Tab-separated table of C-alpha atoms in Angstrom:
chain	number	residue	atom	x	y	z
A	11	MET	CA	-42.211	-142.433	117.518
A	12	CYS	CA	-42.607	-139.077	119.335
A	13	ILE	CA	-41.381	-138.392	122.850
A	14	ARG	CA	-44.906	-138.636	124.274
A	15	ASP	CA	-45.316	-142.111	122.776
A	16	ARG	CA	-41.898	-143.196	123.993
A	17	ILE	CA	-42.673	-142.183	127.595
A	18	GLN	CA	-46.339	-143.149	127.765
A	19	GLY	CA	-46.028	-146.282	125.595
A	20	SER	CA	-47.578	-146.970	122.228
A	21	ALA	CA	-50.942	-148.591	121.679
A	22	LYS	CA	-49.237	-151.573	120.038
A	23	SER	CA	-47.615	-152.796	123.242
A	24	SER	CA	-50.770	-154.177	124.835
A	25	SER	CA	-49.067	-157.205	126.389
A	26	LEU	CA	-46.538	-155.016	128.155
A	27	GLU	CA	-49.238	-152.587	129.257
A	28	SER	CA	-51.047	-155.493	130.832
A	29	VAL	CA	-47.932	-156.432	132.789
A	30	LEU	CA	-47.358	-152.846	133.869
A	31	LYS	CA	-50.972	-152.437	134.914
A	32	ASN	CA	-50.705	-155.457	137.173
A	33	LEU	CA	-47.471	-154.175	138.655
A	34	ASN	CA	-48.839	-150.684	139.220
A	35	ASN	CA	-51.808	-152.080	141.093
A	36	ASP	CA	-49.588	-154.165	143.380
A	37	LYS	CA	-47.940	-151.859	145.894
A	38	GLU	CA	-45.967	-154.712	147.405
A	39	SER	CA	-44.296	-155.508	144.092
A	40	LYS	CA	-40.531	-155.127	144.103
A	41	SER	CA	-40.132	-156.052	140.426
A	42	GLU	CA	-37.730	-154.118	138.243
A	43	LEU	CA	-38.486	-154.477	134.562
A	44	ALA	CA	-35.788	-153.784	131.951
A	45	THR	CA	-37.319	-153.953	128.479
A	46	SER	CA	-36.714	-152.208	125.186
A	47	GLU	CA	-39.780	-150.023	125.791
A	48	ILE	CA	-38.528	-148.965	129.212
A	49	GLU	CA	-35.171	-148.121	127.631
A	50	GLU	CA	-37.055	-145.937	125.140
A	51	LYS	CA	-38.852	-144.199	128.001
A	52	GLU	CA	-35.511	-143.480	129.684
A	53	LEU	CA	-34.081	-142.151	126.416
A	54	ALA	CA	-37.126	-139.915	125.917
A	55	LEU	CA	-36.748	-138.445	129.420
A	56	GLN	CA	-33.088	-137.755	128.662
A	57	MET	CA	-34.099	-136.040	125.425
A	58	LEU	CA	-36.630	-133.863	127.270
A	59	THR	CA	-33.951	-132.911	129.786
A	60	VAL	CA	-31.512	-131.940	127.034
A	61	PHE	CA	-34.154	-129.823	125.288
A	62	ALA	CA	-35.125	-128.060	128.531
A	63	VAL	CA	-31.544	-127.390	129.634
A	64	ASN	CA	-30.415	-126.035	126.276
A	65	MET	CA	-33.549	-124.133	125.244
A	66	GLU	CA	-34.136	-122.591	128.707
A	67	GLU	CA	-36.961	-120.027	128.510
A	68	ALA	CA	-37.718	-121.016	124.893
A	69	PHE	CA	-38.895	-124.382	126.254
A	70	ALA	CA	-41.440	-122.767	128.614
A	71	PRO	CA	-44.418	-123.188	126.222
A	72	TYR	CA	-43.830	-126.946	126.278
A	73	VAL	CA	-43.580	-127.338	130.053
A	74	GLU	CA	-47.279	-128.002	130.655
A	75	GLU	CA	-47.408	-130.805	128.103
A	76	SER	CA	-44.107	-132.207	129.372
A	77	VAL	CA	-45.417	-132.363	132.936
A	78	ASN	CA	-48.560	-134.162	131.808
A	79	ILE	CA	-46.380	-136.719	130.049
A	80	ILE	CA	-43.921	-137.373	132.881
A	81	ALA	CA	-46.258	-137.130	135.906
A	82	PRO	CA	-47.344	-140.803	135.666
A	83	VAL	CA	-43.685	-141.845	135.417
A	84	LEU	CA	-42.978	-140.384	138.888
A	85	THR	CA	-44.853	-143.349	140.368
A	86	PHE	CA	-44.045	-145.922	137.648
A	87	GLU	CA	-43.451	-148.943	139.905
A	88	ALA	CA	-41.938	-151.201	137.265
A	89	ASN	CA	-38.627	-149.309	137.018
A	90	SER	CA	-36.946	-147.162	139.681
A	91	GLU	CA	-34.523	-145.415	137.296
A	92	LEU	CA	-37.460	-143.997	135.341
A	93	ARG	CA	-38.904	-142.618	138.577
A	94	ARG	CA	-35.529	-141.095	139.407
A	95	SER	CA	-35.163	-139.457	135.982
A	96	ALA	CA	-38.698	-138.056	136.082
A	97	ALA	CA	-38.093	-136.515	139.532
A	98	LYS	CA	-34.838	-134.916	138.391
A	99	LEU	CA	-36.533	-133.378	135.348
A	100	LEU	CA	-39.131	-131.317	137.250
A	101	PRO	CA	-36.710	-128.680	138.650
A	102	VAL	CA	-35.214	-128.315	135.169
A	103	LEU	CA	-38.666	-127.564	133.762
A	104	LEU	CA	-39.374	-125.103	136.575
A	105	LYS	CA	-36.189	-123.224	135.731
A	106	CYS	CA	-37.489	-122.833	132.155
A	107	ILE	CA	-40.623	-121.218	133.588
A	108	MET	CA	-38.594	-118.959	135.876
A	109	ASN	CA	-36.420	-117.706	133.011
A	110	ALA	CA	-39.469	-116.994	130.831
A	111	ASP	CA	-41.750	-115.652	133.562
A	112	LYS	CA	-40.126	-112.291	134.295
A	113	GLU	CA	-43.023	-111.113	136.472
A	114	GLY	CA	-43.128	-114.344	138.465
A	115	LYS	CA	-46.855	-114.915	137.941
A	116	ALA	CA	-46.583	-118.483	136.659
A	117	LEU	CA	-43.558	-119.596	138.691
A	118	ILE	CA	-45.326	-120.078	142.031
A	119	GLY	CA	-48.242	-121.933	140.454
A	120	TYR	CA	-46.007	-124.367	138.608
A	121	GLY	CA	-43.732	-124.677	141.619
A	122	LYS	CA	-46.568	-125.711	143.913
A	123	LYS	CA	-47.811	-128.170	141.294
A	124	PHE	CA	-44.346	-129.742	141.036
A	125	MET	CA	-44.090	-129.852	144.840
A	126	ALA	CA	-47.366	-131.736	145.056
A	127	GLU	CA	-46.275	-134.231	142.402
A	128	LEU	CA	-42.915	-134.833	144.089
A	129	PHE	CA	-44.382	-135.202	147.579
A	130	LEU	CA	-46.978	-137.662	146.258
A	131	ALA	CA	-44.279	-139.705	144.501
A	132	HIS	CA	-42.041	-139.577	147.575
A	133	ASP	CA	-44.782	-140.791	149.900
A	134	MET	CA	-45.516	-143.731	147.587
A	135	GLU	CA	-41.842	-144.591	147.091
A	136	GLN	CA	-40.419	-147.695	148.802
A	137	ASN	CA	-36.801	-147.207	147.745
A	138	SER	CA	-34.741	-144.894	149.995
A	139	ASP	CA	-32.276	-144.291	147.163
A	140	ILE	CA	-35.036	-142.863	144.954
A	141	LYS	CA	-36.497	-140.972	147.925
A	142	SER	CA	-33.126	-139.212	148.275
A	143	ASP	CA	-33.249	-137.940	144.709
A	144	GLN	CA	-36.881	-136.872	145.092
A	145	VAL	CA	-35.897	-134.871	148.170
A	146	LEU	CA	-33.061	-133.206	146.227
A	147	SER	CA	-35.522	-132.294	143.469
A	148	LEU	CA	-37.815	-130.752	146.085
A	149	LYS	CA	-34.834	-128.789	147.409
A	150	GLN	CA	-34.123	-127.432	143.927
A	151	VAL	CA	-37.780	-126.448	143.492
A	152	PHE	CA	-37.717	-124.587	146.824
A	153	GLU	CA	-34.496	-122.808	145.835
A	154	LEU	CA	-36.134	-121.503	142.668
A	155	LEU	CA	-39.275	-120.381	144.511
A	156	GLY	CA	-37.552	-118.585	147.421
A	157	HIS	CA	-39.950	-117.027	149.921
A	158	PHE	CA	-43.365	-118.310	148.884
A	159	LEU	CA	-45.026	-120.188	151.754
A	160	LEU	CA	-47.612	-118.816	154.149
A	161	PRO	CA	-46.966	-119.574	157.862
A	162	ASP	CA	-49.521	-122.418	158.020
A	163	ASP	CA	-48.134	-123.985	154.848
A	164	LEU	CA	-44.606	-123.715	156.209
A	165	ARG	CA	-45.685	-125.380	159.465
A	166	LEU	CA	-47.272	-128.282	157.583
A	167	LEU	CA	-44.171	-128.640	155.447
A	168	PHE	CA	-41.792	-128.721	158.414
A	169	GLU	CA	-44.031	-131.263	160.127
A	170	LYS	CA	-43.992	-133.384	156.975
A	171	VAL	CA	-40.201	-133.318	156.693
A	172	PHE	CA	-39.769	-134.019	160.412
A	173	GLY	CA	-42.075	-136.996	159.868
A	174	TYR	CA	-39.734	-138.231	157.140
A	175	PHE	CA	-36.872	-138.121	159.648
A	176	LYS	CA	-38.913	-140.211	162.096
A	177	ASP	CA	-39.809	-142.740	159.405
A	178	SER	CA	-36.173	-143.023	158.385
A	179	GLU	CA	-35.097	-143.519	161.988
A	180	ALA	CA	-37.673	-146.299	162.315
A	181	ARG	CA	-36.232	-147.994	159.213
A	182	LYS	CA	-32.730	-147.663	160.650
A	183	LYS	CA	-33.851	-149.302	163.908
A	184	VAL	CA	-35.241	-152.261	161.975
A	185	LEU	CA	-31.917	-152.554	160.160
A	186	LEU	CA	-29.978	-152.267	163.405
A	187	ALA	CA	-32.099	-154.983	165.021
A	188	SER	CA	-31.028	-157.396	162.290
A	189	LYS	CA	-27.359	-156.468	162.542
A	190	GLU	CA	-26.386	-159.050	165.196
A	191	CYS	CA	-27.925	-161.890	163.208
A	192	LEU	CA	-26.161	-160.681	160.080
A	193	GLU	CA	-22.834	-160.573	161.882
A	194	GLU	CA	-23.400	-164.231	162.785
A	195	ASP	CA	-23.965	-164.912	159.081
A	196	ILE	CA	-20.514	-163.479	158.339
A	197	GLU	CA	-18.947	-165.851	160.846
A	198	GLU	CA	-20.632	-168.685	158.971
A	199	GLY	CA	-19.240	-167.438	155.660
A	200	ASP	CA	-22.395	-165.697	154.357
A	201	GLU	CA	-21.405	-162.064	153.732
A	202	GLU	CA	-24.053	-161.196	151.139
A	203	SER	CA	-26.786	-160.354	153.651
A	204	TYR	CA	-24.420	-158.199	155.694
A	205	VAL	CA	-23.360	-156.264	152.580
A	206	GLU	CA	-27.024	-155.613	151.793
A	207	TYR	CA	-27.538	-154.377	155.362
A	208	LYS	CA	-24.617	-151.968	155.080
A	209	GLU	CA	-25.874	-150.625	151.754
A	210	SER	CA	-29.377	-150.104	153.162
A	211	ALA	CA	-28.014	-148.338	156.243
A	212	GLU	CA	-25.849	-146.062	154.090
A	213	LEU	CA	-28.836	-145.212	151.873
A	214	GLU	CA	-30.836	-144.160	154.943
A	215	GLU	CA	-27.953	-141.963	156.084
A	216	LEU	CA	-27.749	-140.369	152.627
A	217	TYR	CA	-31.509	-139.841	152.690
A	218	GLN	CA	-31.307	-138.066	156.050
A	219	LYS	CA	-28.419	-135.916	154.799
A	220	ASN	CA	-30.522	-134.829	151.816
A	221	LEU	CA	-33.417	-134.069	154.152
A	222	THR	CA	-31.123	-131.631	155.986
A	223	PHE	CA	-30.355	-129.952	152.643
A	224	LEU	CA	-34.093	-129.585	152.070
A	225	ILE	CA	-34.558	-128.096	155.544
A	226	GLY	CA	-31.696	-125.684	154.926
A	227	THR	CA	-33.369	-124.443	151.753
A	228	LEU	CA	-36.663	-123.970	153.584
A	229	ILE	CA	-34.908	-121.975	156.302
A	230	SER	CA	-33.012	-119.906	153.748
A	231	GLY	CA	-36.244	-118.869	152.025
A	232	HIS	CA	-38.252	-118.317	155.218
A	233	LYS	CA	-35.807	-117.055	157.832
A	234	ALA	CA	-37.881	-115.502	160.620
A	235	GLU	CA	-40.803	-117.836	159.982
A	236	SER	CA	-38.516	-120.854	160.517
A	237	MET	CA	-37.476	-119.911	164.063
A	238	PRO	CA	-40.310	-121.825	165.808
A	239	TYR	CA	-38.910	-125.074	164.358
A	240	VAL	CA	-35.286	-124.546	165.447
A	241	PRO	CA	-35.745	-126.071	168.950
A	242	TYR	CA	-37.205	-129.244	167.414
A	243	LEU	CA	-34.316	-129.456	164.946
A	244	LEU	CA	-31.769	-129.088	167.722
A	245	GLU	CA	-33.459	-131.601	170.027
A	246	HIS	CA	-34.506	-134.277	167.557
A	247	VAL	CA	-31.993	-134.022	164.689
A	248	VAL	CA	-28.790	-132.314	165.838
A	249	THR	CA	-28.324	-133.633	169.385
A	250	PRO	CA	-29.175	-137.339	168.803
A	251	ASN	CA	-26.979	-137.611	165.723
A	252	LEU	CA	-23.942	-136.081	167.425
A	253	SER	CA	-23.524	-139.421	169.189
A	254	GLY	CA	-23.947	-141.416	165.968
A	255	ASN	CA	-21.376	-142.489	163.405
A	256	VAL	CA	-19.347	-139.998	161.367
A	257	ASN	CA	-21.985	-139.751	158.635
A	258	MET	CA	-24.714	-138.868	161.125
A	259	GLN	CA	-22.482	-136.436	163.020
A	260	LYS	CA	-21.923	-134.755	159.674
A	261	VAL	CA	-25.703	-134.544	159.204
A	262	SER	CA	-25.922	-132.719	162.563
A	263	LEU	CA	-23.225	-130.253	161.540
A	264	PHE	CA	-24.932	-129.611	158.186
A	265	VAL	CA	-28.024	-128.494	160.110
A	266	VAL	CA	-25.895	-126.295	162.382
A	267	ASP	CA	-24.170	-124.780	159.322
A	268	ASP	CA	-27.547	-123.926	157.810
A	269	LEU	CA	-28.759	-122.328	161.041
A	270	VAL	CA	-25.733	-120.067	161.514
A	271	GLU	CA	-25.606	-119.205	157.800
A	272	HIS	CA	-29.270	-118.565	157.073
A	273	LEU	CA	-30.484	-117.289	160.446
A	274	GLY	CA	-27.332	-115.833	161.987
A	275	ILE	CA	-27.215	-113.960	165.264
A	276	ILE	CA	-30.134	-111.771	164.175
A	277	HIS	CA	-32.701	-114.574	164.223
A	278	LEU	CA	-31.052	-117.181	166.460
A	279	GLY	CA	-30.319	-114.892	169.370
A	280	ALA	CA	-27.200	-114.930	171.542
A	281	GLU	CA	-27.926	-118.071	173.585
A	282	ILE	CA	-28.508	-120.476	170.676
A	283	TRP	CA	-25.854	-118.810	168.502
A	284	ASN	CA	-23.153	-119.179	171.165
A	285	LYS	CA	-24.019	-122.847	171.781
A	286	LEU	CA	-23.785	-123.587	168.070
A	287	ALA	CA	-20.536	-121.618	167.813
A	288	GLN	CA	-18.872	-123.708	170.514
A	289	LEU	CA	-20.104	-126.915	168.881
A	290	LEU	CA	-18.501	-125.866	165.589
A	291	ILE	CA	-15.252	-124.806	167.255
A	292	SER	CA	-14.970	-128.094	169.162
A	293	SER	CA	-15.558	-130.067	165.948
A	294	ALA	CA	-13.169	-128.125	163.686
A	295	THR	CA	-10.027	-129.964	164.762
A	296	ARG	CA	-11.452	-133.472	164.609
A	297	THR	CA	-9.384	-136.038	162.745
A	298	GLU	CA	-12.351	-137.073	160.566
A	299	HIS	CA	-12.079	-134.918	157.446
A	300	ALA	CA	-15.832	-134.706	156.766
A	301	ILE	CA	-16.505	-133.463	160.303
A	302	ARG	CA	-13.666	-130.951	160.132
A	303	GLN	CA	-14.838	-129.637	156.755
A	304	ALA	CA	-18.414	-129.040	157.927
A	305	ALA	CA	-17.267	-127.394	161.154
A	306	CYS	CA	-14.756	-125.088	159.444
A	307	TYR	CA	-17.394	-124.023	156.936
A	308	GLY	CA	-19.659	-123.183	159.860
A	309	ILE	CA	-16.957	-121.036	161.505
A	310	GLY	CA	-16.762	-119.011	158.300
A	311	SER	CA	-20.511	-118.455	158.538
A	312	LEU	CA	-20.159	-117.415	162.188
A	313	ALA	CA	-17.804	-114.661	161.048
A	314	LYS	CA	-19.983	-113.637	158.110
A	315	PHE	CA	-23.333	-113.589	159.911
A	316	GLY	CA	-22.302	-113.220	163.552
A	317	ALA	CA	-22.030	-109.408	163.562
A	318	ASP	CA	-21.092	-108.092	167.024
A	319	ALA	CA	-21.378	-111.541	168.614
A	320	PHE	CA	-18.277	-112.791	166.781
A	321	PRO	CA	-15.411	-110.569	168.098
A	322	PRO	CA	-15.314	-112.246	171.565
A	323	ILE	CA	-14.580	-115.610	169.901
A	324	ALA	CA	-12.535	-114.323	166.938
A	325	ILE	CA	-9.110	-115.300	168.281
A	326	GLN	CA	-10.416	-118.663	169.473
A	327	CYS	CA	-11.737	-119.319	165.966
A	328	LEU	CA	-8.445	-118.314	164.334
A	329	MET	CA	-6.456	-120.589	166.637
A	330	THR	CA	-8.863	-123.443	165.937
A	331	LEU	CA	-8.632	-122.979	162.176
A	332	SER	CA	-4.852	-122.808	162.405
A	333	SER	CA	-4.883	-126.161	164.231
A	334	ALA	CA	-7.229	-127.587	161.589
A	335	LEU	CA	-4.717	-126.641	158.899
A	336	GLU	CA	-1.998	-128.564	160.715
A	337	VAL	CA	-3.766	-131.893	160.193
A	338	LYS	CA	-1.331	-134.024	158.239
A	339	GLU	CA	-2.048	-134.665	154.565
A	340	ASP	CA	-3.996	-137.875	154.032
A	341	LYS	CA	-2.889	-139.465	150.764
A	342	LYS	CA	-5.487	-142.247	151.035
A	343	LYS	CA	-8.351	-139.782	151.511
A	344	GLN	CA	-6.875	-136.884	149.581
A	345	PHE	CA	-10.181	-135.491	148.324
A	346	LEU	CA	-11.759	-135.341	151.794
A	347	TRP	CA	-8.595	-133.969	153.393
A	348	ALA	CA	-8.278	-131.243	150.737
A	349	GLY	CA	-11.948	-130.286	151.129
A	350	ALA	CA	-11.499	-129.798	154.864
A	351	ARG	CA	-8.349	-127.773	154.282
A	352	ASP	CA	-10.068	-125.561	151.698
A	353	ASN	CA	-12.885	-124.780	154.109
A	354	SER	CA	-10.394	-123.932	156.854
A	355	ILE	CA	-8.587	-121.478	154.577
A	356	SER	CA	-11.863	-120.012	153.350
A	357	ALA	CA	-13.085	-119.495	156.928
A	358	ILE	CA	-9.961	-117.467	157.753
A	359	GLY	CA	-10.672	-115.362	154.668
A	360	LYS	CA	-14.204	-114.667	155.906
A	361	ILE	CA	-12.864	-113.577	159.284
A	362	LEU	CA	-10.505	-111.191	157.460
A	363	LYS	CA	-13.317	-109.890	155.286
A	364	TYR	CA	-16.166	-109.534	157.788
A	365	GLN	CA	-14.429	-109.227	161.179
A	366	SER	CA	-11.206	-107.366	160.383
A	367	ALA	CA	-11.392	-105.125	163.476
A	368	ALA	CA	-11.493	-108.144	165.817
A	369	ILE	CA	-8.120	-109.606	164.773
A	370	PRO	CA	-4.498	-108.564	164.125
A	371	PHE	CA	-5.310	-108.050	160.472
A	372	ALA	CA	-1.836	-107.547	158.969
A	373	ASP	CA	-0.395	-110.701	160.553
A	374	VAL	CA	-3.382	-112.869	159.629
A	375	TRP	CA	-3.487	-111.454	156.083
A	376	ALA	CA	0.195	-112.273	155.511
A	377	LYS	CA	-0.221	-115.842	156.737
A	378	TRP	CA	-3.480	-116.378	154.830
A	379	LEU	CA	-1.926	-115.406	151.500
A	380	ASP	CA	0.575	-118.247	151.980
A	381	TYR	CA	-2.297	-120.763	152.057
A	382	LEU	CA	-3.832	-119.630	148.757
A	383	PRO	CA	-4.983	-120.651	146.220
A	384	ILE	CA	-7.946	-122.770	147.238
A	385	ARG	CA	-8.079	-125.418	144.533
A	386	GLN	CA	-10.787	-127.989	145.197
A	387	ASP	CA	-13.893	-126.192	146.463
A	388	GLU	CA	-14.714	-123.868	143.558
A	389	GLY	CA	-17.469	-122.012	145.427
A	390	GLU	CA	-15.231	-121.206	148.375
A	391	SER	CA	-12.223	-120.541	146.137
A	392	ALA	CA	-14.028	-117.945	144.030
A	393	GLU	CA	-15.220	-116.057	147.126
A	394	SER	CA	-11.773	-116.075	148.755
A	395	HIS	CA	-9.838	-115.153	145.623
A	396	GLU	CA	-12.219	-112.343	144.726
A	397	PHE	CA	-11.833	-110.944	148.230
A	398	VAL	CA	-8.083	-110.637	147.540
A	399	VAL	CA	-8.776	-108.820	144.269
A	400	ASP	CA	-11.387	-106.477	145.774
A	401	PHE	CA	-9.214	-105.676	148.774
A	402	LEU	CA	-6.268	-104.915	146.482
A	403	ILE	CA	-8.398	-102.496	144.451
A	404	LYS	CA	-9.911	-100.741	147.479
A	405	LYS	CA	-6.937	-100.741	149.852
A	406	PRO	CA	-3.771	-101.412	147.816
A	407	GLU	CA	-1.303	-100.224	150.465
A	408	GLN	CA	-2.797	-102.491	153.119
A	409	ALA	CA	-3.076	-105.411	150.711
A	410	LEU	CA	0.506	-105.139	149.478
A	411	GLY	CA	2.015	-104.508	152.901
A	412	GLU	CA	5.007	-102.435	153.885
A	413	GLY	CA	7.563	-102.284	151.101
A	414	TYR	CA	5.140	-104.204	148.834
A	415	ILE	CA	6.111	-107.385	150.655
A	416	HIS	CA	2.998	-109.253	149.447
A	417	LEU	CA	3.155	-108.124	145.821
A	418	LYS	CA	4.855	-111.270	144.498
A	419	LYS	CA	2.462	-113.564	146.407
A	420	ILE	CA	-0.552	-111.760	144.989
A	421	VAL	CA	0.707	-111.620	141.400
A	422	CYS	CA	1.618	-115.328	141.504
A	423	LEU	CA	-1.827	-116.096	142.944
A	424	PHE	CA	-3.481	-114.221	140.086
A	425	ALA	CA	-1.346	-116.086	137.557
A	426	SER	CA	-2.312	-119.468	139.027
A	427	ILE	CA	-6.077	-118.839	139.076
A	428	TYR	CA	-6.705	-116.524	136.124
A	429	ASP	CA	-7.674	-119.100	133.494
A	430	THR	CA	-9.328	-121.606	135.810
A	431	GLY	CA	-12.699	-122.214	137.429
A	432	LEU	CA	-11.264	-120.854	140.674
A	433	ILE	CA	-12.474	-117.322	139.953
A	434	THR	CA	-15.524	-115.907	138.182
A	435	ILE	CA	-15.511	-113.893	134.958
A	436	PRO	CA	-16.127	-110.614	136.872
A	437	GLY	CA	-13.279	-111.650	139.165
A	438	LYS	CA	-10.965	-112.050	136.168
A	439	GLU	CA	-11.977	-108.614	134.936
A	440	ASN	CA	-11.147	-107.172	138.332
A	441	ILE	CA	-7.717	-108.828	138.291
A	442	ALA	CA	-6.961	-106.967	135.063
A	443	LYS	CA	-8.296	-103.774	136.628
A	444	ALA	CA	-6.203	-104.208	139.768
A	445	LEU	CA	-2.988	-104.892	137.863
A	446	LYS	CA	-3.590	-101.950	135.551
A	447	GLN	CA	-4.129	-99.743	138.592
A	448	LEU	CA	-0.871	-100.950	140.153
A	449	THR	CA	1.213	-100.456	136.997
A	450	LEU	CA	0.397	-96.749	137.070
A	451	GLN	CA	3.089	-96.557	139.753
A	452	PRO	CA	6.503	-96.939	138.026
A	453	GLU	CA	8.179	-98.686	140.974
A	454	ILE	CA	5.426	-101.293	141.257
A	455	LYS	CA	5.262	-101.717	137.487
A	456	LYS	CA	8.944	-102.571	137.395
A	457	THR	CA	8.514	-105.142	140.172
A	458	ILE	CA	5.521	-106.729	138.425
A	459	GLU	CA	7.502	-107.029	135.184
A	460	ALA	CA	10.300	-108.783	137.067
A	461	ILE	CA	7.789	-111.158	138.681
A	462	TYR	CA	6.208	-111.823	135.277
A	463	SER	CA	9.545	-112.800	133.760
A	464	SER	CA	10.070	-115.304	136.595
A	465	LEU	CA	6.812	-117.126	135.878
A	466	ASP	CA	6.639	-120.250	133.731
A	467	THR	CA	5.027	-120.113	130.278
A	468	THR	CA	1.655	-121.419	131.470
A	469	GLN	CA	1.403	-118.798	134.222
A	470	GLN	CA	2.439	-116.009	131.833
A	471	GLU	CA	-0.284	-116.990	129.377
């Protein structure tokens, strides 16, 4: 049986088709079918995904037919996992088009078609979990398309997404209204309903978080055009959620991070930028790791995109980040604690890189090197580590310090990150370049050889 037949169903399965037809015509149906044919559909979608990912632009000629096959599955009411898989496949197919379409003529057309399909499926979807994945697929489509919307289209899109926030809030209120009754159920020994409530509430929070990711991508691709919608975001998304639970406070900070990163001082203006800066600074020493991580990331963006507005708060930011790094290690929540720490270290690196004149550079540089490497957040680690390499190549005397005091720290850092995902391939090439440049000086070469001999076998390799 070919992939088309697996996904669309063969003509021999008339009894099943009859069942599916009845289900598809009943919007109130909550049935989840798990049959051998549905398993075949899921397998076929997985096969299409593998082909598209591995063939890349070579798969572009098959995208049109693939879309025609999977479009009905986006709203296939009998099985939510099929709907999820179909939604996840569309951005993969669009990437095939992008890689093949060097002039960009077909990309926008396909992108808008995929947007329409995903929005239609999302608006018909009853399951917030699936809605979340559909929103993430939309985000990926927008990332591939970049700047592509006309002002009126952008307005309609923002209004649509803001409407999704309102709908989600309404669902949360319904859940909250039932909370007291459910708590009474627990007292009577019935915990099942309360567990379902908690799961539903968490799914809505995840959905809203993914909506903020979608908004961030829209803003990133349409910077100046997005400014009219910033006041609404601040009033109706950021401010209300700051008084919510930790998950919703994190949602607020994600929006703030996107604003300071994608719009910066240039588009936001001094008044809004300064308000957001103080919000991030006040949140960066919170005990909740997720809040601290988001806030510290935002401080790094303040330094990177704050231009001349950042120097007046540079020392305040450094002191705040230093305090954030003093938060005691949390063995029970190691992953979250380490993520917050990584973003604190990375933010200091961005201040060094983009705002060097506003701080006592030599002192901060020396202390920052002690914190490296950044191990968990690969995106932040690569940027920070490559800054060390670039700075060493461009300003070796300043990087090494008086009497080459930082040489051992830097060589040991390079040894610990060289064969890992903590630096890019160009970064590795620059490490070799930097070390070769240093060994041209006999005194430094001798020191490096001594450091090398002190390393363990793994580091030497």
